[in-house]
Tab-separated table of C-alpha atoms and ligand atoms in Angstrom:
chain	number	residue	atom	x	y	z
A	62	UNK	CA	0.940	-0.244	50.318
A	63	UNK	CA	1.903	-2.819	52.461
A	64	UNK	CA	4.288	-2.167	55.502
A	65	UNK	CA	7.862	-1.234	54.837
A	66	UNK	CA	10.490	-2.098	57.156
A	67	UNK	CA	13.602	-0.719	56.904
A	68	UNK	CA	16.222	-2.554	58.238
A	69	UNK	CA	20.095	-1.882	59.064
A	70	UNK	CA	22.051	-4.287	56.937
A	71	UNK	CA	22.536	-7.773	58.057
A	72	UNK	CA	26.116	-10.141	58.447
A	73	UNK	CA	27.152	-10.909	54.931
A	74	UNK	CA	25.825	-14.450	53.567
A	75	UNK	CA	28.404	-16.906	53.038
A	76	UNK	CA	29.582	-14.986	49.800
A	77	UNK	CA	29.443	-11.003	49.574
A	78	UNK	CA	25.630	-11.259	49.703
A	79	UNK	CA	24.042	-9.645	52.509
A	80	UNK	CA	20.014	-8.526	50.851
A	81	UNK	CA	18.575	-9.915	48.405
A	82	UNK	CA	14.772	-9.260	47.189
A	83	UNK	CA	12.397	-11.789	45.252
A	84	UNK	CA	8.923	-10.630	43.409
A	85	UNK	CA	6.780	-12.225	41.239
A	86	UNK	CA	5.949	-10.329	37.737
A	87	UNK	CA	3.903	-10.534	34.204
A	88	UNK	CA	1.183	-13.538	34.739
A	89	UNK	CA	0.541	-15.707	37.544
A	90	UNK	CA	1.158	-19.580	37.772
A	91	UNK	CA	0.554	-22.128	40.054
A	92	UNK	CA	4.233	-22.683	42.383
A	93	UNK	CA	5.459	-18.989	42.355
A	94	UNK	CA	4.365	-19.054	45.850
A	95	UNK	CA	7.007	-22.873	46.543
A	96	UNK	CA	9.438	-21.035	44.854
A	97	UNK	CA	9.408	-17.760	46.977
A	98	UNK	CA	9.163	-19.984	50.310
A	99	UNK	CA	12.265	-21.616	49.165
A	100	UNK	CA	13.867	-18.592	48.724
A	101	UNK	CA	12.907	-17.027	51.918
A	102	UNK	CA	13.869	-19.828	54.061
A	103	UNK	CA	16.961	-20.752	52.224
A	104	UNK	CA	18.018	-17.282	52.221
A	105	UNK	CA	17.064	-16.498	56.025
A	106	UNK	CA	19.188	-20.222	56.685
A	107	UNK	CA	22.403	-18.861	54.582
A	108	UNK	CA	22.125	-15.320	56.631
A	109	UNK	CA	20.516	-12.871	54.124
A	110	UNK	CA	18.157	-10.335	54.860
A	111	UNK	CA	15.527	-11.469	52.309
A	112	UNK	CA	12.790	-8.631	51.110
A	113	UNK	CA	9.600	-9.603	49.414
A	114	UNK	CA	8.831	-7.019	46.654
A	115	UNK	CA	4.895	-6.550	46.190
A	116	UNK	CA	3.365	-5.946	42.808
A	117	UNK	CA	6.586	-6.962	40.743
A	118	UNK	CA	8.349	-4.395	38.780
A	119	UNK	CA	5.469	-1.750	39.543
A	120	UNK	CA	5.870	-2.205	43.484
A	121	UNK	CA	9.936	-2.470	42.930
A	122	UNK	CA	9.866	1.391	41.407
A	123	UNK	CA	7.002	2.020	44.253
A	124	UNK	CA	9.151	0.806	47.378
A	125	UNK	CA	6.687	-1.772	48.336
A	126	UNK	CA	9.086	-3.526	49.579
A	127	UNK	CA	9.325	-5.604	52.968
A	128	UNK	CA	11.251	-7.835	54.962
A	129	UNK	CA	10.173	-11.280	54.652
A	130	UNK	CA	10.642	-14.229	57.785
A	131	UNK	CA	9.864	-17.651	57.615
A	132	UNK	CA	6.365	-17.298	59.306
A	133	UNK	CA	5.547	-14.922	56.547
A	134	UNK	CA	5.772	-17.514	54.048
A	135	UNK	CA	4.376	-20.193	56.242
A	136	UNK	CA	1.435	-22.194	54.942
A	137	UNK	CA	1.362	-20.903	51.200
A	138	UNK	CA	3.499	-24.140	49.649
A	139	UNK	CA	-0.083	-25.549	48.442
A	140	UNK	CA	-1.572	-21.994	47.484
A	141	UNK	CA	-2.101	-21.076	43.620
A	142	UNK	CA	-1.398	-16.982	42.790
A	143	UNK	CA	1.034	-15.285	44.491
A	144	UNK	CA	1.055	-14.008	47.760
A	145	UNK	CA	3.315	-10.741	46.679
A	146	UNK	CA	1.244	-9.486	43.898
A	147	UNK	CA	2.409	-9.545	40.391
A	148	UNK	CA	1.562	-7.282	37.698
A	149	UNK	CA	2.708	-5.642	34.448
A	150	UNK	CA	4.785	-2.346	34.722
A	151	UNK	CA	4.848	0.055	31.592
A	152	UNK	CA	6.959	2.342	33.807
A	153	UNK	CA	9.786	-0.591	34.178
A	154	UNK	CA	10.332	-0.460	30.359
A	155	UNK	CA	11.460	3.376	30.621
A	156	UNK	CA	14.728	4.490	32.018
A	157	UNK	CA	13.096	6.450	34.156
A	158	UNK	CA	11.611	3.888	35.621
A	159	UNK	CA	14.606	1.172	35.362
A	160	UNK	CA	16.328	4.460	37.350
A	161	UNK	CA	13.667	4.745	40.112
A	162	UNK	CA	13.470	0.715	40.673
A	163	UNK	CA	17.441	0.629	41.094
A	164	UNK	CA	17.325	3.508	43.539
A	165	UNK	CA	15.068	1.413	45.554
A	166	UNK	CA	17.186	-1.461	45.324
A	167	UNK	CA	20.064	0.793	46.485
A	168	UNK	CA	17.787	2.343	49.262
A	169	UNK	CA	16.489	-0.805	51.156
A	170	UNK	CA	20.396	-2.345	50.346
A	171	UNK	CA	19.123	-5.202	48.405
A	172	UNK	CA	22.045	-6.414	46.302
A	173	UNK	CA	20.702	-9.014	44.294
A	174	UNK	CA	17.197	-9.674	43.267
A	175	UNK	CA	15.152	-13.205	42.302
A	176	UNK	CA	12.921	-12.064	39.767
A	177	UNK	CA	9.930	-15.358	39.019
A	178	UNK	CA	8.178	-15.118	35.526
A	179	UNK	CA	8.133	-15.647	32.012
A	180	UNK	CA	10.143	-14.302	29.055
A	181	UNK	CA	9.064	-10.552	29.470
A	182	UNK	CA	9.871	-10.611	33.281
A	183	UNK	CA	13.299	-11.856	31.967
A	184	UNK	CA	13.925	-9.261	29.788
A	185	UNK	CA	13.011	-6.793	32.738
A	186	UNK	CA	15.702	-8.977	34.840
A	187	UNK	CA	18.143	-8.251	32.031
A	188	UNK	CA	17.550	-4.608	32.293
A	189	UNK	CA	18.380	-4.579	36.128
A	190	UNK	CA	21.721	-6.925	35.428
A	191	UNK	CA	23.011	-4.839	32.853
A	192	UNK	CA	23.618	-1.968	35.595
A	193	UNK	CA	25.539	-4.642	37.958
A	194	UNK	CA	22.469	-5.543	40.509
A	195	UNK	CA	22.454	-9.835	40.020
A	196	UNK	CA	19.628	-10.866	39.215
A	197	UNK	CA	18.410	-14.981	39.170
A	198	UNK	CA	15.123	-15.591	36.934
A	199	UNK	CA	13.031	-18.262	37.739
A	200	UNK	CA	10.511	-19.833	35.146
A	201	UNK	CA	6.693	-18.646	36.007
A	202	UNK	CA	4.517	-19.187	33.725
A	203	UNK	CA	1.835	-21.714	32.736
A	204	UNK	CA	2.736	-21.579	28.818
A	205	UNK	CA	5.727	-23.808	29.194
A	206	UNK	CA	7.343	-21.608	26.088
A	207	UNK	CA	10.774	-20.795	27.660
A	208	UNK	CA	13.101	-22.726	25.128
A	209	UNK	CA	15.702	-23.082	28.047
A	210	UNK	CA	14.018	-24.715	30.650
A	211	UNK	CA	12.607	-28.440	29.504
A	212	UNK	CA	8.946	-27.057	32.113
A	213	UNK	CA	8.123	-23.921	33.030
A	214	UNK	CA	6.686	-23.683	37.183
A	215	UNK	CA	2.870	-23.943	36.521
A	216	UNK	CA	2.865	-25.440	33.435
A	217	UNK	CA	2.206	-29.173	35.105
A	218	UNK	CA	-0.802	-27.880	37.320
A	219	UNK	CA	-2.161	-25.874	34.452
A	220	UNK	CA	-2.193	-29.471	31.982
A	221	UNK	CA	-3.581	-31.233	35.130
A	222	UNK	CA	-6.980	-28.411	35.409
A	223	UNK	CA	-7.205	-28.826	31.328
A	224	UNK	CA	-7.395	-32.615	31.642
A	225	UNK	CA	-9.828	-32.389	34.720
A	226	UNK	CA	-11.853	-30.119	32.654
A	227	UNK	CA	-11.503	-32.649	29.493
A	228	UNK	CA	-13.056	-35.719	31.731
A	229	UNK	CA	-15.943	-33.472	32.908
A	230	UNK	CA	-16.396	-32.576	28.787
A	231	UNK	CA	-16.554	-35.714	27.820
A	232	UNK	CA	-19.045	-37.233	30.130
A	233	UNK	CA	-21.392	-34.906	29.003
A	234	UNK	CA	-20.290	-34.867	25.147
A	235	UNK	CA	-20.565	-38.385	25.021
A	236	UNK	CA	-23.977	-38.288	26.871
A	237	UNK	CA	-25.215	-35.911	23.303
A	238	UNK	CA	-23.164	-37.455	21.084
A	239	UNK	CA	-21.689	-34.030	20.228
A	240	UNK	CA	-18.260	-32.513	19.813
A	241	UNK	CA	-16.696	-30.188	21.906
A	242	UNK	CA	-14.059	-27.698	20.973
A	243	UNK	CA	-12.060	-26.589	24.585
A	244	UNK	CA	-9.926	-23.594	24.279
A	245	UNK	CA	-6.552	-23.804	26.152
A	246	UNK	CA	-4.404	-20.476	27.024
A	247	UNK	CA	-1.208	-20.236	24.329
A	248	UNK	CA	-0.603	-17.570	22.348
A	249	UNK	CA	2.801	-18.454	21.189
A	250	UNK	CA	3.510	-21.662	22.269
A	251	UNK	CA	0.490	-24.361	22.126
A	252	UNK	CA	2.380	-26.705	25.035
A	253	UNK	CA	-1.109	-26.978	26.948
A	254	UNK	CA	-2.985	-28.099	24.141
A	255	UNK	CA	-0.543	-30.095	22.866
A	256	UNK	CA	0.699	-32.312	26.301
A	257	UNK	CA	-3.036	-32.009	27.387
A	258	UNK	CA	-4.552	-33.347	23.946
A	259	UNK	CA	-2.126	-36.483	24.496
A	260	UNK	CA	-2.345	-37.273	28.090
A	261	UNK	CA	-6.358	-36.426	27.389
A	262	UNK	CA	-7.297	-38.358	24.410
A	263	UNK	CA	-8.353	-35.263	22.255
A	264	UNK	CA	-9.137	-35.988	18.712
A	265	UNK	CA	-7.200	-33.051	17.280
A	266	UNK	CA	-5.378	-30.372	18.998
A	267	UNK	CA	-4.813	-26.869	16.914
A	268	UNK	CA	-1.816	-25.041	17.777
A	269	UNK	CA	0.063	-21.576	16.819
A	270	UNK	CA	3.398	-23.748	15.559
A	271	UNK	CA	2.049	-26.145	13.208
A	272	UNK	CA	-0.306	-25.442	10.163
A	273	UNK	CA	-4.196	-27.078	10.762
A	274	UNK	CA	-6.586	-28.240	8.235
A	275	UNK	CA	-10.187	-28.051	8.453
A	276	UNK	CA	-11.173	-30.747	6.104
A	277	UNK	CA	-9.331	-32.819	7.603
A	278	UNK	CA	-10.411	-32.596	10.960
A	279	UNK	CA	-13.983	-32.722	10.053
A	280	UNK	CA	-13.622	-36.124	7.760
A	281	UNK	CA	-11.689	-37.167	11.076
A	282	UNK	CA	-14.911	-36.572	12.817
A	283	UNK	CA	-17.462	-38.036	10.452
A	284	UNK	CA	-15.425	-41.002	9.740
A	285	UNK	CA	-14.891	-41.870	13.987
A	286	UNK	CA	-18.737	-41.207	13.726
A	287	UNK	CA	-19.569	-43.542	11.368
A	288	UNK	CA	-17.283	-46.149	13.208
A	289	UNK	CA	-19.133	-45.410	16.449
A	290	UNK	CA	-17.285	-42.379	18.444
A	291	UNK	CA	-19.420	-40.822	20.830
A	292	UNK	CA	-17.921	-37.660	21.392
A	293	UNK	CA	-15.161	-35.451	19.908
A	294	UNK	CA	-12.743	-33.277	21.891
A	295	UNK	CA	-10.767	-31.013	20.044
A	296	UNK	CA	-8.371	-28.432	21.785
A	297	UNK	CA	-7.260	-25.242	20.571
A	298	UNK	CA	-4.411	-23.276	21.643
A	299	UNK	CA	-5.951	-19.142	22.200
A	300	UNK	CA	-2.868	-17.944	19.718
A	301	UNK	CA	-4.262	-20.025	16.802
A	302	UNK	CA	-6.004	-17.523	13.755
A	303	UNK	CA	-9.414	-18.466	14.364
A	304	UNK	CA	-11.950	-18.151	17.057
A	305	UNK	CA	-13.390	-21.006	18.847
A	306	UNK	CA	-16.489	-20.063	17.641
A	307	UNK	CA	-16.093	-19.581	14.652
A	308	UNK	CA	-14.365	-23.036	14.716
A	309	UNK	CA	-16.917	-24.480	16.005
A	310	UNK	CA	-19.424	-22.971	13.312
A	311	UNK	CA	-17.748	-24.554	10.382
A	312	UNK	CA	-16.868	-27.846	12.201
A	313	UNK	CA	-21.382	-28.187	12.901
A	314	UNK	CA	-21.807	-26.928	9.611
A	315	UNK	CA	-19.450	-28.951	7.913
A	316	UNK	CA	-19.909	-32.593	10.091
A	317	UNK	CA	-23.597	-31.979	11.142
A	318	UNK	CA	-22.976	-32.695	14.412
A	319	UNK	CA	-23.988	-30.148	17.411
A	320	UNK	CA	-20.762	-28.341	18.386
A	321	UNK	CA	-19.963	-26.515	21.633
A	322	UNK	CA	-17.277	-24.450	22.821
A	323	UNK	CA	-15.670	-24.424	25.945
A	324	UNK	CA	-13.230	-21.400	26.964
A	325	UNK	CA	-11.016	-22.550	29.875
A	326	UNK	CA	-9.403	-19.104	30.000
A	327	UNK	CA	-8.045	-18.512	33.521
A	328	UNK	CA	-9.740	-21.531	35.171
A	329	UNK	CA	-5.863	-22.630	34.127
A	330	UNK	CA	-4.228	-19.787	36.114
A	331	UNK	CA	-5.663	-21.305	39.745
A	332	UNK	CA	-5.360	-23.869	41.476
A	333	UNK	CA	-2.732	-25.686	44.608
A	334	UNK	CA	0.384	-26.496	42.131
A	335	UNK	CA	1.150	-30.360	41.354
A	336	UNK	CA	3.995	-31.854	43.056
A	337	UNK	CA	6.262	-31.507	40.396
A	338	UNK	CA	5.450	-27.598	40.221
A	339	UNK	CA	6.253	-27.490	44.092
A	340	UNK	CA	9.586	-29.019	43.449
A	341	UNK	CA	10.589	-27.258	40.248
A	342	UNK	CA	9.585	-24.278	42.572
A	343	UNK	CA	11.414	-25.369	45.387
A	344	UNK	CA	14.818	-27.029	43.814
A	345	UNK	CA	15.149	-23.404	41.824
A	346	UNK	CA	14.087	-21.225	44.286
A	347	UNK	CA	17.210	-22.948	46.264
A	348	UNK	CA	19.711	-22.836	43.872
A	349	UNK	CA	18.755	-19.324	42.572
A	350	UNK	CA	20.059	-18.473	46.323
A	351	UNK	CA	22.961	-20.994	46.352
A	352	UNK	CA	24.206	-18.698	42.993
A	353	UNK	CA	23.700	-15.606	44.267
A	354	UNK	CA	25.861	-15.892	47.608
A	355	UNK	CA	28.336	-18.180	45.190
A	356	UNK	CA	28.682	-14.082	43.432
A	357	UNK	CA	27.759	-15.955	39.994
A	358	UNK	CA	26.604	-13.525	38.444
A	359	UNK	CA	23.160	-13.249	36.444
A	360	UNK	CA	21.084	-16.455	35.518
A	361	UNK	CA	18.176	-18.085	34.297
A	362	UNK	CA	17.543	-21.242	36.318
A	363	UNK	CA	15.505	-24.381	35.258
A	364	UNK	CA	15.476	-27.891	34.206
A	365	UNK	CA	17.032	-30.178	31.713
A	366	UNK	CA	16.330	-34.018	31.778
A	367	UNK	CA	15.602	-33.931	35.729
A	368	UNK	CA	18.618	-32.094	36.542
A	369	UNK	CA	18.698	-27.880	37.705
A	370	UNK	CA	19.967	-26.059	35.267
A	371	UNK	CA	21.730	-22.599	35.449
A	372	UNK	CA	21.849	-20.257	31.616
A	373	UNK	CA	23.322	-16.792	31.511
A	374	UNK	CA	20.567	-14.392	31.232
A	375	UNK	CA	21.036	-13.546	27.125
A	376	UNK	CA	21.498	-16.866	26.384
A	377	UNK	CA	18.516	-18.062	27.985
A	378	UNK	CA	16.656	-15.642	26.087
A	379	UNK	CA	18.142	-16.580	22.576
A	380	UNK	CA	17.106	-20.455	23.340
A	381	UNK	CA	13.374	-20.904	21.547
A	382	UNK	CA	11.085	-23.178	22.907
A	383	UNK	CA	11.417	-26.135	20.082
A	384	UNK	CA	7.963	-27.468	19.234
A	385	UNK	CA	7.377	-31.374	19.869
A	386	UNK	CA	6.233	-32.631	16.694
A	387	UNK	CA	6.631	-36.343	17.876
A	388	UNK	CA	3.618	-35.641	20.460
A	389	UNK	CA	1.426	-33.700	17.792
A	390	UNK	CA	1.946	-36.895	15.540
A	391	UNK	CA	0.834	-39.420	18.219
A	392	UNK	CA	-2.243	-37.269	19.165
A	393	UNK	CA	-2.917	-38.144	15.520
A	394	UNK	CA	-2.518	-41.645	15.456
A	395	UNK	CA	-4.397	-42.473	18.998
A	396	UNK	CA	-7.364	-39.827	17.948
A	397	UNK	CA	-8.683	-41.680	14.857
B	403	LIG	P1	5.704	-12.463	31.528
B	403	LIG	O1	6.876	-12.269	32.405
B	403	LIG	O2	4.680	-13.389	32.122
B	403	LIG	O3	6.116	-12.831	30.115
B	403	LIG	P2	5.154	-9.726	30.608
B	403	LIG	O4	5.613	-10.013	29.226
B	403	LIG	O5	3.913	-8.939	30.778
B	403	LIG	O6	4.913	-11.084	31.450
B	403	LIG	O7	6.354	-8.994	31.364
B	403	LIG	C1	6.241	-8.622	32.723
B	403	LIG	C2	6.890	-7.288	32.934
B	403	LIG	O8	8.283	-7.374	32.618
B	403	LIG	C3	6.374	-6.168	32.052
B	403	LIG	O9	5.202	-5.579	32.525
B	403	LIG	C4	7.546	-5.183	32.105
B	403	LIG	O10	7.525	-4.425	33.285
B	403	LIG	C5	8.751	-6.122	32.153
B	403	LIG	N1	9.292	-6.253	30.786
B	403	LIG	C6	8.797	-6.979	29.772
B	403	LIG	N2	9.539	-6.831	28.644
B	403	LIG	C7	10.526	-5.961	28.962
B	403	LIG	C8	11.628	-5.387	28.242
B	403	LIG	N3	11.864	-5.678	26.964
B	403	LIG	N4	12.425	-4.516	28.907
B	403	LIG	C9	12.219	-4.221	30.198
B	403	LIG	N5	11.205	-4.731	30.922
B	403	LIG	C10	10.368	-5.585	30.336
């Protein structure tokens, strides 16, 4: 466990806020670490006592729990991961364990928390708010498939290492003349595939929101084949109901032409984050701070058309991710 400091409480911020904590919870992504800079240093700058909570939800009901500075998030604003930890807590979901995490809140005076992570981390945040501790969510995750926010912190470096991987695919498809199937995390929510297969020329993206057809992907294939196409790239999302290689299998036996698969898995989790995931990160982290010494309560915080965006907690979580069908058309047209 890493060292805990307890420390006498601090001058209240500029609103009743005098602690607050941040962790990072459920799956990494590329900017959690911008986003709890920001909210160290803006925290330390409004006078809060700012604790960094290791190991999310697990470490919360664990007390691993210490006071952060703004040397001890020096030099991590380029860094992938997280530098607290995250993990998955089944012992957060009971109420014993909702009981022993807001005893350590109460213990190291921490009266409101940052929570950063997807839709299951916000339901844990809801959990916490519903017993009075304020609690500000930020968006981390790489699946983009939080219907409030229009980008989720990660997503954009996530696309970027598909579409890196995609160039390196098709040198060497095109060198065989074969096609490649290149399996992009999404279980829910095929975002990756989908912004990747446009911005990456694929051929045909399947995702978990829209029905695919197997025919007519492979006539897609032979036909480009027959015109002169060197290579195929087709991108499936992980959530879709049929294995990349078994994908694969019927696309070679039904086209003729060698198929390979590629399984990016969590080659899409790493990386330094882009510079819009550093200032999604950063311009939330902020304002997630800003809210919390304004005493506004609980919120989910992100971004709609360039602009921060603050949702109450169950609304957030009502708001489904709407599926662009516009993009999955155009990967159509510019694929043939
Ligand atoms: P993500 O936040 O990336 O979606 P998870 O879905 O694994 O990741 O959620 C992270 C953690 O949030 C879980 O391990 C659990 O501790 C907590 N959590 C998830 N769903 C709930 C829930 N319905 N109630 C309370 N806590 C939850």
């Amino acid at each position: 466990m890493p060292g805990v400091i307890i420390k006498s409480k601090g001058n209240k911020g500029e609103g009743n806020m005098r602690s607050i904590g941040v962790l990072t919870s459920g799956g990494d992504s590329p900017g959690m670490n911008a986003a709890v800079r920001a909210v160290v240093r803006c925290g330390i700058e409004k006078g809060l006592t700012v604790y960094g909570i290791h190991r999310g939800y697990e470490g919360l009901i664990d007390g691993e729990i210490e006071e952060m500075d703004r040397n001890s998030v020096g030099d991590i604003l380029q860094r992938g991961g997280t530098i607290l930890k995250t993990a998955r807590s089944e012992r957060f979901k009971t109420e014993e364990g909702l009981k022993r995490a807001l005893t350590m809140l109460d213990t190291f005076g921490i009266e409101g928390l940052i929570v950063i992570g997807g839709d299951g981390s916000m339901r844990g945040a809801e959990t916490i708010s519903k017993r009075g501790i304020p609690v500000m969510v930020l968006p981390g995750t790489i699946d983009n498939d939080l219907g409030y926010t229009d980008y989720t912190i990660g997503f954009d470096t996530a696309v970027t290492t598909v579409l890196d991987a995609i160039s390196k695919l098709r040198d060497t498809s095109s060198s065989h003349e074969r096609t490649t199937v290149i399996e992009v995390m999404g279980r829910h929510c095929g975002d990756i595939a989908l912004y990747a297969g446009l911005t990456g020329g694929a051929e045909y993206i399947l995702i978990p929101e829209y029905p695919y057809d197997i025919n007519e992907l492979c006539k897609k294939i032979v036909v480009s084949t027959n015109r002169g196409k060197q290579h195929n790239i087709i991108i499936k999302a992980e959530g879709v109901d049929i294995s990349s290689a078994d994908l694969a299998a019927k696309i070679q036996e039904k086209t003729g032409r060698e198929t390979k698969v590629v399984v990016l898995s969590y080659l899409q989790r790493g990386g330094s984050p882009t510079m819009r995931d550093r200032m999604l990160a950063t311009l939330c982290g902020a304002k997630a701070v800003d809210l919390l010494c304004e005493g506004s309560g609980s919120k989910a915080i992100g971004t709609t058309d360039n602009h921060i965006v603050a949702y109450d907690l169950d609304q957030a979580l009502e708001i489904k991710p709407v599926f662009n069908k516009e993009i999955y058309d155009l990967i159509g047209v510019l694929g043939k």
